[in-house]
C-alpha atoms as a PDB file:
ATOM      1  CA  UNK A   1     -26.622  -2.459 -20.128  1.00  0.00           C
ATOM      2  CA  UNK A   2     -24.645   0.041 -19.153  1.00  0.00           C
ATOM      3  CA  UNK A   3     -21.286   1.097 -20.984  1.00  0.00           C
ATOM      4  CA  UNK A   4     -18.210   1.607 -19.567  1.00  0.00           C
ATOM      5  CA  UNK A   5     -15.942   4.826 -19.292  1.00  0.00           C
ATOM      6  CA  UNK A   6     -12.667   5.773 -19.880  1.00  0.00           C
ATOM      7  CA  UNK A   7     -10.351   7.806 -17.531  1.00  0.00           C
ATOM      8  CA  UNK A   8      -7.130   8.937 -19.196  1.00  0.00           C
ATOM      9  CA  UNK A   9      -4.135  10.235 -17.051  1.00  0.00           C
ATOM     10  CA  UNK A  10      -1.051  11.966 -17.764  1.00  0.00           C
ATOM     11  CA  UNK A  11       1.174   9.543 -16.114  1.00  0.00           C
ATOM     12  CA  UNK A  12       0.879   6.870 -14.091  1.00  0.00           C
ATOM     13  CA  UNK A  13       2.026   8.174 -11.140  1.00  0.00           C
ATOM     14  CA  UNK A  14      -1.092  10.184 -11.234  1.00  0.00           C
ATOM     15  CA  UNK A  15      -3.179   7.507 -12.325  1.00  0.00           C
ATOM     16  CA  UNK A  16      -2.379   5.412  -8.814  1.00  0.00           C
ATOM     17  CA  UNK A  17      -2.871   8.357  -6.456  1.00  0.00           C
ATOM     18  CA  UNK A  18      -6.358   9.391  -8.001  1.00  0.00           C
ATOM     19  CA  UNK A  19      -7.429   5.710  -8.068  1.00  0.00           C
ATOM     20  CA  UNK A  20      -6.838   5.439  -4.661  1.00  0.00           C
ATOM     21  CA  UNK A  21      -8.112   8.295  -3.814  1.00  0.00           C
ATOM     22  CA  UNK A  22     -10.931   7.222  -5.598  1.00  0.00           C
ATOM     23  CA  UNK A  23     -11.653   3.927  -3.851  1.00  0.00           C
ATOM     24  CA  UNK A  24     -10.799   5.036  -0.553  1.00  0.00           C
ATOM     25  CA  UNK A  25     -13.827   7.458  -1.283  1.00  0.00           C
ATOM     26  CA  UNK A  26     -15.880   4.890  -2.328  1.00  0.00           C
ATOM     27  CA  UNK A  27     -15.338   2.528   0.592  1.00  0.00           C
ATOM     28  CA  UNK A  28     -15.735   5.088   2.998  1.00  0.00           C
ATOM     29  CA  UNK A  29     -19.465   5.987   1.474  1.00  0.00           C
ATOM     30  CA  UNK A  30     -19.847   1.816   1.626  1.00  0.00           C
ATOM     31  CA  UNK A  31     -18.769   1.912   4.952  1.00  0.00           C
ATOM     32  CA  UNK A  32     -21.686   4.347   6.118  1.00  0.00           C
ATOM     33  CA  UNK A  33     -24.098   1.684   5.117  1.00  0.00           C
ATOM     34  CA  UNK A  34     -22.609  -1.381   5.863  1.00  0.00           C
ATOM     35  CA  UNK A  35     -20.837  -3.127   8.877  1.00  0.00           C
ATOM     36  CA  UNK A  36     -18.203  -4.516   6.844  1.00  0.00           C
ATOM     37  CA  UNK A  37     -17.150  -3.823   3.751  1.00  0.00           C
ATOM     38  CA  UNK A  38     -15.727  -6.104   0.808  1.00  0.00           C
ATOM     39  CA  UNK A  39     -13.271  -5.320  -1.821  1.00  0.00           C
ATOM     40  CA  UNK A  40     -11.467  -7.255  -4.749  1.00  0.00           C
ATOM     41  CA  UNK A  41      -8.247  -6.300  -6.090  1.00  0.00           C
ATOM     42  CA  UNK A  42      -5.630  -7.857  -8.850  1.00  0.00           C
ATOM     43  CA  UNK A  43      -2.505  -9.659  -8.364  1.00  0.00           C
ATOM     44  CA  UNK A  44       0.853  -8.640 -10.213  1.00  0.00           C
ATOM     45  CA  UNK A  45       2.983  -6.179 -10.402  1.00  0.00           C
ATOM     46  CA  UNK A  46       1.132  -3.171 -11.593  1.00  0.00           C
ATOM     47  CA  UNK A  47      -1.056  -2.277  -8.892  1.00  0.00           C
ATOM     48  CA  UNK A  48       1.825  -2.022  -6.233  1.00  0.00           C
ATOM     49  CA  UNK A  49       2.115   1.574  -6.396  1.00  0.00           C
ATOM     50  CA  UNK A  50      -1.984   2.121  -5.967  1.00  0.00           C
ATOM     51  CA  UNK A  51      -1.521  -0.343  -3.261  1.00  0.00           C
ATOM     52  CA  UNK A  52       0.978   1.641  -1.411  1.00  0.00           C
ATOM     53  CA  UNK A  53      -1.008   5.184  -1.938  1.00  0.00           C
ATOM     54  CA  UNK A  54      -4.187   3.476  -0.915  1.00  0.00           C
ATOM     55  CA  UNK A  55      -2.590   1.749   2.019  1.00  0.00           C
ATOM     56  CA  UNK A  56      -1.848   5.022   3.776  1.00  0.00           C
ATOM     57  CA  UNK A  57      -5.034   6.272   3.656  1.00  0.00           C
ATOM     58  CA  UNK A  58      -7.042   6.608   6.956  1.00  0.00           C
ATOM     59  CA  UNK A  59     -10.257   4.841   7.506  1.00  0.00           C
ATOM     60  CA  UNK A  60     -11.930   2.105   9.206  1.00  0.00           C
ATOM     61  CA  UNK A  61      -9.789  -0.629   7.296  1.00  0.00           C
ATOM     62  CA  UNK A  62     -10.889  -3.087  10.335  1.00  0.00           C
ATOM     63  CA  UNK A  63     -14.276  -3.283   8.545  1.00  0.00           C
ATOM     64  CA  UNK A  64     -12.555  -4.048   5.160  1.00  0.00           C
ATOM     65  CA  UNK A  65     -12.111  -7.594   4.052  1.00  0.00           C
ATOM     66  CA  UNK A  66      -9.693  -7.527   0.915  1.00  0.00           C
ATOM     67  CA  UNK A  67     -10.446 -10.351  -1.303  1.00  0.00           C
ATOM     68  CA  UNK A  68      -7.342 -11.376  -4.250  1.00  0.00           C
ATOM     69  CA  UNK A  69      -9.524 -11.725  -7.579  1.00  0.00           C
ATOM     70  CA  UNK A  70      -7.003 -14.607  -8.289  1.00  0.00           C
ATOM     71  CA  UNK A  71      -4.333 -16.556  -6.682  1.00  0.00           C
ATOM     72  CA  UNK A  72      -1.905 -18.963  -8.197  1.00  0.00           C
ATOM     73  CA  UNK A  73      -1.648 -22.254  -6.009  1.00  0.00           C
ATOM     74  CA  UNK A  74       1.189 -21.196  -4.075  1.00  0.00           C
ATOM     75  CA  UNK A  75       2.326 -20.444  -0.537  1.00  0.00           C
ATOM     76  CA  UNK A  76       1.725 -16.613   0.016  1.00  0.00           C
ATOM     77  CA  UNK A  77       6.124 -16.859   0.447  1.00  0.00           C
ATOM     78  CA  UNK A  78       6.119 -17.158  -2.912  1.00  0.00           C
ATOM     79  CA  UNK A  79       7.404 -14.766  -4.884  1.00  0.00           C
ATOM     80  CA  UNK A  80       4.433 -15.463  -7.377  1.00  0.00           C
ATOM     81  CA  UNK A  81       1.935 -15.163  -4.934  1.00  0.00           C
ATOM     82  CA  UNK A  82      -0.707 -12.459  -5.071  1.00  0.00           C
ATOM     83  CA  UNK A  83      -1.458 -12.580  -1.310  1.00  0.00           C
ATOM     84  CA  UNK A  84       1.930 -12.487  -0.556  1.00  0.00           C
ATOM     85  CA  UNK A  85       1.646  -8.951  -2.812  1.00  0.00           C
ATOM     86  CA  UNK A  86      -1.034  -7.862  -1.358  1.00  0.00           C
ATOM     87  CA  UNK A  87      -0.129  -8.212   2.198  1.00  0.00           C
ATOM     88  CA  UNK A  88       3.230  -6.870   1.806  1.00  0.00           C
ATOM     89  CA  UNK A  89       1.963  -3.572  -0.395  1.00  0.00           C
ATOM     90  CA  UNK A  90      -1.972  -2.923   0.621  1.00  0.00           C
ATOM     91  CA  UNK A  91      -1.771  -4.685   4.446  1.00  0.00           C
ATOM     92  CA  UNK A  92       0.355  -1.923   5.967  1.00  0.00           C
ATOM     93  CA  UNK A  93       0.414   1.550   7.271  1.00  0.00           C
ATOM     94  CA  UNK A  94      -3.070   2.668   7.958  1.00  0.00           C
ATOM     95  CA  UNK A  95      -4.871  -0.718   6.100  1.00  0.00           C
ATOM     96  CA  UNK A  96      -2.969  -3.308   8.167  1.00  0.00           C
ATOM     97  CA  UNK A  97      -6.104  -4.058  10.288  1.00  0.00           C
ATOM     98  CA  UNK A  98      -7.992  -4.888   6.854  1.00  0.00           C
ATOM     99  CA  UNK A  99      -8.745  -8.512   6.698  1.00  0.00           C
ATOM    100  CA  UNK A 100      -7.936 -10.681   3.991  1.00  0.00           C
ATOM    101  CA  UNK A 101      -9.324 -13.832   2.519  1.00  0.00           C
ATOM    102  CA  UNK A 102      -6.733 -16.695   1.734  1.00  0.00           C
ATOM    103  CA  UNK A 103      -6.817 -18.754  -1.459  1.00  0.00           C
ATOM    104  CA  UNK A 104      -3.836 -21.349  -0.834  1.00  0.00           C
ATOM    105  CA  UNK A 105      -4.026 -24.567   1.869  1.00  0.00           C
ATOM    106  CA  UNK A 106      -0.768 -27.104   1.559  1.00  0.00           C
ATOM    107  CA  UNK A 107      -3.106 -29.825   2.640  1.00  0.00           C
ATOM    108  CA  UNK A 108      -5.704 -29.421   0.492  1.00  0.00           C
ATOM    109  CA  UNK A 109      -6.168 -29.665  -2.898  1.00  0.00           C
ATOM    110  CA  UNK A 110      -7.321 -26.691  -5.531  1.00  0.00           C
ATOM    111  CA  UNK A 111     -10.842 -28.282  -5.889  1.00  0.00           C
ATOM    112  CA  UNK A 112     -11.059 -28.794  -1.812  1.00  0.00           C
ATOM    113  CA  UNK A 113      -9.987 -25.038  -1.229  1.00  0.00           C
ATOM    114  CA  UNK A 114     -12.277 -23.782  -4.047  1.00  0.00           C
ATOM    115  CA  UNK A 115     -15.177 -25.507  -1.828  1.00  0.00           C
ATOM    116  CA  UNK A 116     -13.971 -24.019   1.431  1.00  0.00           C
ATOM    117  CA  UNK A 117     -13.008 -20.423   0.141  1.00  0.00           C
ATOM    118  CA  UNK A 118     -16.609 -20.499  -1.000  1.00  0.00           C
ATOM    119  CA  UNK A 119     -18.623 -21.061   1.772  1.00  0.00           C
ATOM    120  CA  UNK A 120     -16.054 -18.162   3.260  1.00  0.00           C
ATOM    121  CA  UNK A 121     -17.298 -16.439   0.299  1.00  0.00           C
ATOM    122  CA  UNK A 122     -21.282 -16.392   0.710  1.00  0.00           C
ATOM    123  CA  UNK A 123     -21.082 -14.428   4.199  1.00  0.00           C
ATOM    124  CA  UNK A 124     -19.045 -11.226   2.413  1.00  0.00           C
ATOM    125  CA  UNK A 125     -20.627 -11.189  -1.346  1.00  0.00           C
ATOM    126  CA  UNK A 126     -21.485  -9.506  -3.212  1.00  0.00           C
ATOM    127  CA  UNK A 127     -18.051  -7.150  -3.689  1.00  0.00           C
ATOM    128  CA  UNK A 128     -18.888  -3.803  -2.594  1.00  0.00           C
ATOM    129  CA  UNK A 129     -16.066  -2.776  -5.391  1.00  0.00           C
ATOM    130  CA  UNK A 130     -13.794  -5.026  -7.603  1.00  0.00           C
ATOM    131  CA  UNK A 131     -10.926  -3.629  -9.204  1.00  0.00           C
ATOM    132  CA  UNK A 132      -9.136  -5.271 -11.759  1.00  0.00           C
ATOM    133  CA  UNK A 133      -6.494  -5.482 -14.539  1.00  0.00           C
ATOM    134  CA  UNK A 134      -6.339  -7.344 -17.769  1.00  0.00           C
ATOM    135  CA  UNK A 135      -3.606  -8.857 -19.656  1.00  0.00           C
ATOM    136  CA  UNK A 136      -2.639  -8.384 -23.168  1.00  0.00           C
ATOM    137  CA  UNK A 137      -4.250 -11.085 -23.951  1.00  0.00           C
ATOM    138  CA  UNK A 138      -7.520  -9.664 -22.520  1.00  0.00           C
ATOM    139  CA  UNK A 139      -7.638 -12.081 -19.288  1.00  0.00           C
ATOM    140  CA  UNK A 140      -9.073 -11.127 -16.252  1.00  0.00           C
ATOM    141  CA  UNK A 141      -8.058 -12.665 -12.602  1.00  0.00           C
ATOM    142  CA  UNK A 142      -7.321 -16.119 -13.894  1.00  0.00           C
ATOM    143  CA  UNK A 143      -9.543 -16.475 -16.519  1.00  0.00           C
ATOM    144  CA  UNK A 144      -7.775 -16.555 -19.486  1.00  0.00           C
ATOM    145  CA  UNK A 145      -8.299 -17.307 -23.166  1.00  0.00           C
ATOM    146  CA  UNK A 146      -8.294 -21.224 -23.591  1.00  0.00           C
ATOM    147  CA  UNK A 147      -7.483 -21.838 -19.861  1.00  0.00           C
ATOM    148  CA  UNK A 148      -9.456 -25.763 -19.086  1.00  0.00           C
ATOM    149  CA  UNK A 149     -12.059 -24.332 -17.240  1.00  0.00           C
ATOM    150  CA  UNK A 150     -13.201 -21.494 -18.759  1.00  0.00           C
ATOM    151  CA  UNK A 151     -16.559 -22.612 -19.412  1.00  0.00           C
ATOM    152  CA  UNK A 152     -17.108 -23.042 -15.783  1.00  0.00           C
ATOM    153  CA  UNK A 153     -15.418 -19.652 -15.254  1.00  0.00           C
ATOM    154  CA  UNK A 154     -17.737 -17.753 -17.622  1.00  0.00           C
ATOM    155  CA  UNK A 155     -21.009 -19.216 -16.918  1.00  0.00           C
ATOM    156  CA  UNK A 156     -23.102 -16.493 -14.860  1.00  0.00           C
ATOM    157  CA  UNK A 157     -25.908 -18.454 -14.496  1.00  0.00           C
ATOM    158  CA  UNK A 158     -24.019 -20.736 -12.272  1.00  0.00           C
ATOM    159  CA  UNK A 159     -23.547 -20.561  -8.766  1.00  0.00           C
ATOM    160  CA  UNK A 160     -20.007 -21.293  -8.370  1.00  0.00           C
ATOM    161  CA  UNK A 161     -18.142 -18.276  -7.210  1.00  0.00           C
ATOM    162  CA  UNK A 162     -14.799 -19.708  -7.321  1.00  0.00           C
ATOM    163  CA  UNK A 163     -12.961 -22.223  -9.537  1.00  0.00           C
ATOM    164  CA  UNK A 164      -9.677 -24.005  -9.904  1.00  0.00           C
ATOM    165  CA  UNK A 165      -7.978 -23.048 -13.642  1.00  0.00           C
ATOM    166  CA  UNK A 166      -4.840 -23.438 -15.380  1.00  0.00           C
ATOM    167  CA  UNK A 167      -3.179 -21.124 -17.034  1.00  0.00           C
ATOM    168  CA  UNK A 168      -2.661 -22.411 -20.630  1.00  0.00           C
ATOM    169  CA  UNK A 169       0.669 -20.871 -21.379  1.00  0.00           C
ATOM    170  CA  UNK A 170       2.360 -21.695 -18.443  1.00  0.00           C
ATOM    171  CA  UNK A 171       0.973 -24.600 -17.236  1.00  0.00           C
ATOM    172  CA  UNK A 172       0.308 -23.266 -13.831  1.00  0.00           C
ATOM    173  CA  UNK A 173      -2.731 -24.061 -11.444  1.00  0.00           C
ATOM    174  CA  UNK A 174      -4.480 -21.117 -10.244  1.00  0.00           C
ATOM    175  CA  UNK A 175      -8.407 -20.308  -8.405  1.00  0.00           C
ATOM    176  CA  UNK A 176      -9.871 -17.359  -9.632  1.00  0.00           C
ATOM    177  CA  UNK A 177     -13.219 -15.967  -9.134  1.00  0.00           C
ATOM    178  CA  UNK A 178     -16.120 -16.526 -11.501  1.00  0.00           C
ATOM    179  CA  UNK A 179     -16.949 -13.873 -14.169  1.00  0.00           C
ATOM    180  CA  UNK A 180     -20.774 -14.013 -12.106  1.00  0.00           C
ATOM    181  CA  UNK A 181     -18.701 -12.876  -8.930  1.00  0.00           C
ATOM    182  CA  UNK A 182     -16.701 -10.199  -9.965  1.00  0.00           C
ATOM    183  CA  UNK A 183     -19.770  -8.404 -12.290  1.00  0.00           C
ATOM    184  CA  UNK A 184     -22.252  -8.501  -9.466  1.00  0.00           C
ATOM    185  CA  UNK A 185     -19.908  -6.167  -8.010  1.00  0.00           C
ATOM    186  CA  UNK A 186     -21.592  -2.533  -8.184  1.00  0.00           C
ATOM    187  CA  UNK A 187     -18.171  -0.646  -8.453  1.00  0.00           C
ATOM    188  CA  UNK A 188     -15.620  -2.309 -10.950  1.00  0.00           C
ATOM    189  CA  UNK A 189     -12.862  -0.537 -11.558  1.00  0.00           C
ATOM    190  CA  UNK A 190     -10.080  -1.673 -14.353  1.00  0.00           C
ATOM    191  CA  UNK A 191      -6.708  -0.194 -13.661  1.00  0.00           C
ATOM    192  CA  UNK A 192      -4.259  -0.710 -17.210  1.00  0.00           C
ATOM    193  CA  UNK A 193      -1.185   0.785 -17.959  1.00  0.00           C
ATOM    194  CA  UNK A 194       1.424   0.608 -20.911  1.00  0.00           C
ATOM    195  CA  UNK A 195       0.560   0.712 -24.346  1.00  0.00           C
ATOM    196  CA  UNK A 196       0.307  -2.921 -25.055  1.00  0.00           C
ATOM    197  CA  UNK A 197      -2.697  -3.073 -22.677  1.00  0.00           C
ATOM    198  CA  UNK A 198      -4.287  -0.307 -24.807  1.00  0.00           C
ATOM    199  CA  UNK A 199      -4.333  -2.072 -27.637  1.00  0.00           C
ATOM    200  CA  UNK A 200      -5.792  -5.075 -25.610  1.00  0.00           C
ATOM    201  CA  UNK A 201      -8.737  -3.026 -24.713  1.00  0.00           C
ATOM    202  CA  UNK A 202      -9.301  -1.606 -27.577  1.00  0.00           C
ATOM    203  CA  UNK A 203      -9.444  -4.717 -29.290  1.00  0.00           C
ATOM    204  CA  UNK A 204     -11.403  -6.553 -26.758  1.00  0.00           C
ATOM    205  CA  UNK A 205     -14.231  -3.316 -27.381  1.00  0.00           C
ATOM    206  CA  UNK A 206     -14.039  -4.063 -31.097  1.00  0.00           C
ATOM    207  CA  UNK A 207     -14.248  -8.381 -30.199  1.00  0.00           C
ATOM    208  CA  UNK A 208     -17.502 -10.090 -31.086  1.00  0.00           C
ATOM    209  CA  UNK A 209     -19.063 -10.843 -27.659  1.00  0.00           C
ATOM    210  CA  UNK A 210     -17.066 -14.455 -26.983  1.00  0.00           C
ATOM    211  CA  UNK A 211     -15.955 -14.151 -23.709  1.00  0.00           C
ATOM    212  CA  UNK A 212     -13.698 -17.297 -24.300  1.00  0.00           C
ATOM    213  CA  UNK A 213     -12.097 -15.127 -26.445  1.00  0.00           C
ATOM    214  CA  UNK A 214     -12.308 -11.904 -24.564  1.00  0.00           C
ATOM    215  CA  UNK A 215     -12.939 -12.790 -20.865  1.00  0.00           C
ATOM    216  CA  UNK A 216     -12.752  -8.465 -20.345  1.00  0.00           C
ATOM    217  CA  UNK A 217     -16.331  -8.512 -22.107  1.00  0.00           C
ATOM    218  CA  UNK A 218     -17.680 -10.766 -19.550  1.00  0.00           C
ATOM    219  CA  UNK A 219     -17.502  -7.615 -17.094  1.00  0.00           C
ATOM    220  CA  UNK A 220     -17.429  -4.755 -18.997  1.00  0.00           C
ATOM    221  CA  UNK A 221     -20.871  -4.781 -20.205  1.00  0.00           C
ATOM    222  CA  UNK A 222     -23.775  -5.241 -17.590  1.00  0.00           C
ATOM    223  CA  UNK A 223     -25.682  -3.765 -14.751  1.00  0.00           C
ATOM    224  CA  UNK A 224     -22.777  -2.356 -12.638  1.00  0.00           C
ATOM    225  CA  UNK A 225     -20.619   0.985 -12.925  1.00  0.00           C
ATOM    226  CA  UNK A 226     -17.508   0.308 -14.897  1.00  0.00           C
ATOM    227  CA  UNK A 227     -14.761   2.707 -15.224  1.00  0.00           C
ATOM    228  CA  UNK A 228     -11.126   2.121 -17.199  1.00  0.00           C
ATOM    229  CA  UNK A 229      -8.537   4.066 -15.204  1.00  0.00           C
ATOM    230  CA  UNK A 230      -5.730   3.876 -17.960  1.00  0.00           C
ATOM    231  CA  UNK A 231      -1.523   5.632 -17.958  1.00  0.00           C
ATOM    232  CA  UNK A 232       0.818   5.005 -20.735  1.00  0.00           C
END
């Protein structure tokens, strides 16, 4: 079990344009070994800037298929909706011929799409590198604390790599990837700023090892190399 390290940055400005540096390094080395090429990134607000710097960084993004770690169930219009983020701040410049897998069908429901998003899923995993953030309530993608299907969410020995889950305070339907998924990944990368979300992680490093209390643990302790990129 390996344990996880901590990079510190003066600001966050910083913080996003040696992360992307970073992974842009990482895919290209993938890249050399691989035809294509896959990696996982958050939804929300804080990884638009890393987007952005990332996004204008020159390599073969047509072997890259970007994968949302989450997605509420919404149209990717949607104001809420992570591929709608993605697409808008990752999809452009020199990454707009990156592929990207979809996680929202009007005319189907969230358990029908989590059955057709996987079989999508079995021909590009493992992730090649899975970046991630965590809310203050030590969530990851959509797998929060008390969410209904947590269980489901958590269970590694299971082959599910995607499930439907709502979001307990909000009442809001989301599919997120399994915990199995996104720890398999070799390269996992957590990228938290603001105070509030260091005191999340260093509370979920002092939590007894429930992930259904602390879905971070779930990932931060295995096999793969796990860094915390972290900017008041």
């Amino acid at each position: 079990m390996k344990e996880p390290t901590l990079k510190e940055y003066d600001n966050q400005n910083l913080l996003m344009e040696m992360l992307a540096e970073q992974i842009a390094t990482e895919l290209k080395i993938c890249l050399k070994k691989k035809n294509s090429v896959t990696l996982a990134v958050p939804g929300g607000s804080t990884p638009k800037p890393f987007f952005n710097k990332l996004s204008e960084i020159k390599l073969d993004w047509g072997r890259v298929v970007v994968v949302p770690t989450d997605e509420r169930f919404v149209p990717e219009t949607n104001i809420r909706s992570n591929l709608g983020l993605i697409k808008k701040n990752l999809l452009q410049n020199q990454a707009i011929g990156a592929s990207v897998v979809r996680f929202f069908k009007s005319d189907c429901t969230p358990e029908e799409l989590s059955f057709h998003i996987a079989s999508k899923l079995k021909s590009i995993l493992p992730i090649d590198i899975c970046i991630l953030g965590m809310g203050s309530d030590m969530h990851i993608a959509s797998i929060f604390p008390g969410a209904d299907n947590i269980k489901n969410a958590l269970d590694i020995k299971s082959s599910q790599t995607i499930v439907p889950i709502t979001e307990p305070k909000k009442n809001e339907m989301r599919l997120t990837l399994t915990a199995r998924v996104l720890r398999e990944a070799p390269k996992i990368h957590f990228l938290l700023s603001g105070l509030d979300k260091r005191v999340a992680f260093n509370n979920a490093l002092k939590a007894k090892d429930n992930w259904e209390i602390a879905p971070i643990r779930s990932v931060l302790y295995g096999q793969s190399s796990v860094t915390i990129h972290y900017a008041d």
